[in-house]
Amino acid sequence: MNSKIDLIYEGKAKKIYAHDDLDKVIIEFKDDATAFNALKKAKFDGKGELNCLISSKIFEFLIENDIPTHYLGLKNKNSMIAQKIKIIPIEVVLRNTAYGSLCKQTTIKPGTVLESPLIDIYLKNDELNDPLLTKERINLLKIIDNEDLELITDMTLKINKLLKTFFYNIKLNLVDFKLEFGYNANGRIVLGDEISPDNCRLWDLKQNNGTIVSLDKDRFRNDLGGFIKAYTEINNRINNYINSK
Ligand code: TMP
Ligand code: ASP
């Protein structure tokens, strides 16, 4: 089987290869880390494997809870088989607690727990630096119709409820996260991309002495050190939790 030969696409953190089955792809997770639209770059040995393993466990959990995702199975420790999807060019961010760009762009104080989850939708376009969209701009650009946007919003809220509990059970506070969706071969909207400490903010509830302890990509974004240690901790907590069930 020569399925890893044809590189279809290379992104900042992943490579997509063709699969013998044309409705499937192989997603390889790279050791590269980028932040601020790749202005900041580094390589961490083992990052790809950790994100792939963490994502696969989370996709399995979501699938068990009736969330349609592109995930089909692990190929090896740093690559997974997924449905081939046509990515909808939006980045759907859900925030439970104010942090990051929300606090840079508004007067809300970092760490403020939001009364209800806030969904921010960004245009997936590196050249334009992923600008924040409005519903009107989404309609203007004809990116997605209202019905599908509503479906994605509902799915995101449902995923949030599931993930908040999942992470709370392993003593992590799910501050915010970014999702991507796409249409599969049957025209169905499914969750794509990855779910890992690269695209979720996860604060440790074990070291809860009033300070924020990030176990996610903020360790790289904000030069906090201990990047692989944090990702390994997330992976270990997930494995221990799953094995204890
Ligand atoms: P933000 O506070 O920078 O807007 O990020 C919100 C969440 O989205 C955070 O969990 C990190 C994630 N995120 C990505 O996964 N990719 C991105 O390109 C950006 C800007 C944020
Ligand atoms: N994903 C973006 C980048 O690769 C930004 C981020 O995650 O902070 O640069």
Coordinates of C-alpha atoms and ligand atoms in Angstrom, one line a residue:
M1 CA 0.0 0.0 0.0
N2 CA 1.5 3.3 -1.1
S3 CA -1.1 5.4 0.7
K4 CA 1.4 7.8 2.3
I5 CA 3.1 8.8 -0.9
D6 CA 0.7 11.5 -2.2
L7 CA 0.9 14.6 -0.1
I8 CA -2.4 16.5 -0.6
Y9 CA -1.8 19.4 1.7
E10 CA 0.7 20.6 4.2
G11 CA -0.5 22.9 7.0
K12 CA 1.4 24.5 9.9
A13 CA 0.9 21.5 12.2
K14 CA -0.3 18.6 10.0
K15 CA 0.2 16.9 6.6
I16 CA -2.6 15.4 4.7
Y17 CA -1.9 12.3 2.5
A18 CA -4.1 10.5 0.1
H19 CA -5.5 7.2 1.1
D20 CA -6.2 4.2 -1.2
D21 CA -9.8 4.8 -0.5
L22 CA -10.6 8.1 -2.1
D23 CA -13.2 9.0 0.5
K24 CA -10.4 8.8 3.2
V25 CA -7.2 10.7 4.0
I26 CA -4.2 10.1 6.3
I27 CA -3.5 13.0 8.7
E28 CA 0.1 13.1 10.0
F29 CA 0.7 15.4 13.0
K30 CA 4.0 17.3 12.8
D31 CA 6.3 18.3 15.7
D32 CA 6.1 21.9 14.6
A33 CA 4.5 24.5 16.8
T34 CA 3.5 27.9 15.5
A35 CA 1.8 30.9 17.1
F36 CA 0.6 34.4 16.0
N37 CA -0.1 33.2 12.5
A38 CA 3.3 31.5 12.3
L39 CA 5.3 34.6 13.3
K40 CA 6.6 32.4 16.1
K41 CA 7.9 28.9 15.2
A42 CA 9.5 26.0 17.0
K43 CA 9.8 22.2 16.9
F44 CA 9.1 20.0 19.9
D45 CA 10.1 16.3 19.7
G46 CA 7.0 14.2 20.4
K47 CA 4.5 17.0 20.0
G48 CA 2.9 15.4 16.8
E49 CA 2.5 12.0 18.6
L50 CA 1.0 13.6 21.7
N51 CA -1.5 15.7 19.7
C52 CA -2.5 12.8 17.6
L53 CA -3.0 10.5 20.6
I54 CA -4.9 13.1 22.5
S55 CA -7.1 14.0 19.5
S56 CA -7.9 10.4 18.8
K57 CA -9.1 9.8 22.4
I58 CA -11.2 12.9 22.3
F59 CA -12.7 12.1 18.9
E60 CA -13.6 8.6 20.2
F61 CA -15.3 10.1 23.2
L62 CA -17.3 12.6 21.0
I63 CA -18.3 9.8 18.6
E64 CA -19.6 7.7 21.5
N65 CA -21.7 10.8 22.4
D66 CA -23.2 11.0 18.9
I67 CA -21.1 13.9 17.5
P68 CA -20.3 13.2 13.9
T69 CA -16.5 13.6 13.3
H70 CA -14.1 12.9 10.5
Y71 CA -12.1 10.5 12.7
L72 CA -12.0 6.9 11.6
G73 CA -9.0 5.4 13.6
L74 CA -5.3 5.7 14.4
K75 CA -2.8 4.6 11.7
N76 CA 0.1 4.9 14.0
K77 CA 1.2 7.1 16.9
N78 CA 1.4 10.3 14.9
S79 CA -1.1 9.7 12.1
M80 CA -4.8 9.0 11.9
I81 CA -7.2 7.9 9.2
A82 CA -10.1 10.3 8.6
Q83 CA -12.9 10.9 6.2
K84 CA -12.0 13.2 3.4
I85 CA -13.9 16.4 4.0
K86 CA -14.3 19.8 2.3
I87 CA -13.3 22.2 5.0
I88 CA -15.7 25.1 5.6
P89 CA -13.3 28.1 5.8
I90 CA -14.3 29.3 9.2
E91 CA -12.7 28.8 12.6
V92 CA -15.3 28.4 15.3
V93 CA -14.1 29.5 18.7
L94 CA -16.1 28.9 21.8
R95 CA -15.2 30.7 25.0
N96 CA -16.2 29.7 28.6
T97 CA -13.8 32.1 30.3
A98 CA -12.4 35.3 28.9
Y99 CA -8.7 35.1 27.8
G100 CA -6.5 35.6 24.8
S101 CA -7.8 37.8 22.0
L102 CA -11.1 38.5 23.7
C103 CA -9.2 40.4 26.4
K104 CA -6.9 42.1 23.9
Q105 CA -9.8 43.4 21.9
T106 CA -12.3 44.3 24.6
T107 CA -12.3 45.6 28.2
I108 CA -13.2 42.2 29.7
K109 CA -10.7 41.1 32.3
P110 CA -8.7 37.8 31.8
G111 CA -10.2 35.0 33.8
T112 CA -13.8 36.3 33.9
V113 CA -16.1 33.4 33.7
L114 CA -18.7 34.1 31.0
E115 CA -22.4 33.9 31.9
S116 CA -23.0 31.8 28.9
P117 CA -20.6 30.4 26.3
L118 CA -19.5 33.0 23.6
I119 CA -19.0 31.7 20.0
D120 CA -16.7 33.8 17.9
I121 CA -16.4 32.9 14.2
Y122 CA -13.2 33.8 12.2
L123 CA -12.5 33.6 8.5
K124 CA -9.9 30.8 7.9
N125 CA -7.5 32.8 5.9
D126 CA -3.8 33.2 6.9
E127 CA -3.1 36.0 4.5
L128 CA -5.8 38.1 6.2
N129 CA -4.8 36.9 9.6
D130 CA -8.1 35.0 10.3
P131 CA -10.3 38.1 10.9
L132 CA -13.3 38.0 13.2
L133 CA -16.6 37.7 11.1
T134 CA -20.1 38.8 11.7
K135 CA -23.2 36.9 10.6
E136 CA -23.8 39.6 8.0
R137 CA -20.2 39.2 6.6
I138 CA -20.7 35.4 6.6
N139 CA -23.9 35.9 4.4
L140 CA -22.1 38.5 2.3
L141 CA -19.2 36.1 1.5
K142 CA -21.7 33.2 1.0
I143 CA -19.4 31.0 3.1
I144 CA -22.2 28.9 4.6
D145 CA -26.0 29.2 4.6
N146 CA -27.9 30.1 7.8
E147 CA -29.2 26.6 8.3
D148 CA -25.8 25.0 8.3
L149 CA -24.3 27.8 10.4
E150 CA -27.0 27.1 13.0
L151 CA -26.2 23.4 12.9
I152 CA -22.5 24.1 13.5
T153 CA -23.4 26.5 16.3
D154 CA -25.6 23.8 18.0
M155 CA -22.9 21.2 17.5
T156 CA -20.3 23.5 19.0
L157 CA -22.4 24.1 22.1
K158 CA -23.1 20.4 22.5
I159 CA -19.4 19.6 22.1
N160 CA -18.6 22.2 24.7
K161 CA -20.9 20.6 27.3
L162 CA -19.3 17.2 26.6
L163 CA -15.7 18.4 26.7
K164 CA -16.2 20.6 29.7
T165 CA -17.3 17.5 31.7
F166 CA -14.6 15.4 30.1
F167 CA -11.9 17.8 31.1
Y168 CA -13.4 18.6 34.5
N169 CA -13.1 14.8 35.3
I170 CA -9.4 15.0 34.7
K171 CA -9.0 18.2 36.7
L172 CA -8.8 20.6 33.8
N173 CA -10.8 23.8 33.2
L174 CA -11.8 24.1 29.6
V175 CA -11.3 27.9 29.0
D176 CA -11.9 28.0 25.3
F177 CA -11.3 26.1 22.1
K178 CA -11.3 26.3 18.3
L179 CA -13.2 23.9 16.0
E180 CA -13.2 23.3 12.2
F181 CA -16.0 21.6 10.3
G182 CA -16.4 20.2 6.8
Y183 CA -18.7 18.4 4.5
N184 CA -18.0 14.6 4.0
A185 CA -18.7 12.6 0.9
N186 CA -22.3 12.2 1.9
G187 CA -22.7 16.0 2.2
R188 CA -23.0 15.7 6.0
I189 CA -21.3 18.3 8.2
V190 CA -18.8 16.7 10.5
L191 CA -16.2 17.9 13.0
G192 CA -12.7 18.0 11.5
D193 CA -9.2 19.1 12.3
E194 CA -8.0 18.1 15.8
I195 CA -8.8 18.6 19.4
S196 CA -5.7 19.0 21.4
P197 CA -3.8 21.4 23.7
D198 CA -2.9 23.3 20.4
N199 CA -6.5 24.4 19.9
C200 CA -7.9 24.3 23.5
R201 CA -7.0 26.4 26.5
L202 CA -6.8 24.0 29.5
W203 CA -6.0 25.3 33.0
D204 CA -4.9 22.9 35.7
L205 CA -7.4 22.6 38.6
K206 CA -4.9 20.5 40.5
Q207 CA -2.5 23.4 41.0
N208 CA -5.4 25.8 41.9
N209 CA -3.7 28.3 44.2
G210 CA -5.2 31.4 42.6
T211 CA -2.7 31.5 39.7
I212 CA -3.4 30.3 36.2
V213 CA -1.5 27.2 35.2
S214 CA -1.8 26.6 31.5
L215 CA -1.3 23.1 30.2
D216 CA -1.7 24.1 26.5
K217 CA -0.1 26.0 23.6
D218 CA -0.1 29.2 25.7
R219 CA 3.1 27.6 27.3
F220 CA 4.7 28.2 23.8
R221 CA 2.8 31.4 22.9
N222 CA 3.8 33.1 26.2
D223 CA 7.2 31.5 26.7
L224 CA 6.2 29.7 29.8
G225 CA 8.5 26.6 29.2
G226 CA 7.5 23.0 30.0
F227 CA 5.6 22.5 26.7
I228 CA 6.1 18.8 26.2
K229 CA 5.7 18.2 30.0
A230 CA 2.3 19.9 29.8
Y231 CA 1.1 17.9 26.7
T232 CA 2.4 14.7 28.3
E233 CA 0.4 15.5 31.4
I234 CA -2.8 15.9 29.4
N235 CA -2.2 12.7 27.6
N236 CA -1.5 10.8 30.8
R237 CA -4.6 12.1 32.6
I238 CA -6.8 11.2 29.6
N239 CA -5.3 7.6 29.5
N240 CA -5.6 7.2 33.3
Y241 CA -9.2 8.4 33.1
I242 CA -10.2 6.1 30.2
N243 CA -8.4 3.1 31.8
S244 CA -10.2 3.7 35.1
K245 CA -13.7 3.6 33.6
Ligands
TMP1 P1 -7.7 33.5 20.9 O1 -7.9 33.9 22.3 O2 -6.3 33.7 20.4 O3 -8.8 34.0 19.9 O4 -7.9 31.9 20.8 C1 -9.0 31.2 21.2 C2 -8.9 29.7 21.2 O5 -8.7 29.3 19.8 C3 -7.7 29.2 21.9 O6 -8.0 28.0 22.5 C4 -6.6 28.9 20.9 C5 -7.5 28.6 19.7 N1 -6.9 29.1 18.4 C6 -6.5 28.1 17.5 O7 -6.7 26.9 17.6 N2 -6.0 28.6 16.3 C7 -5.8 29.9 16.0 O8 -5.3 30.3 15.0 C8 -6.1 30.9 17.1 C9 -5.9 32.3 16.8 C10 -6.7 30.4 18.2
ASP2 N1 -2.7 28.6 14.9 C1 -2.1 29.9 14.8 C2 -0.7 29.8 14.2 O1 -0.3 28.7 13.9 C3 -2.2 30.8 16.0 C4 -2.3 30.2 17.4 O2 -2.6 29.1 17.6 O3 -1.9 31.0 18.3 O4 0.1 30.7 14.2

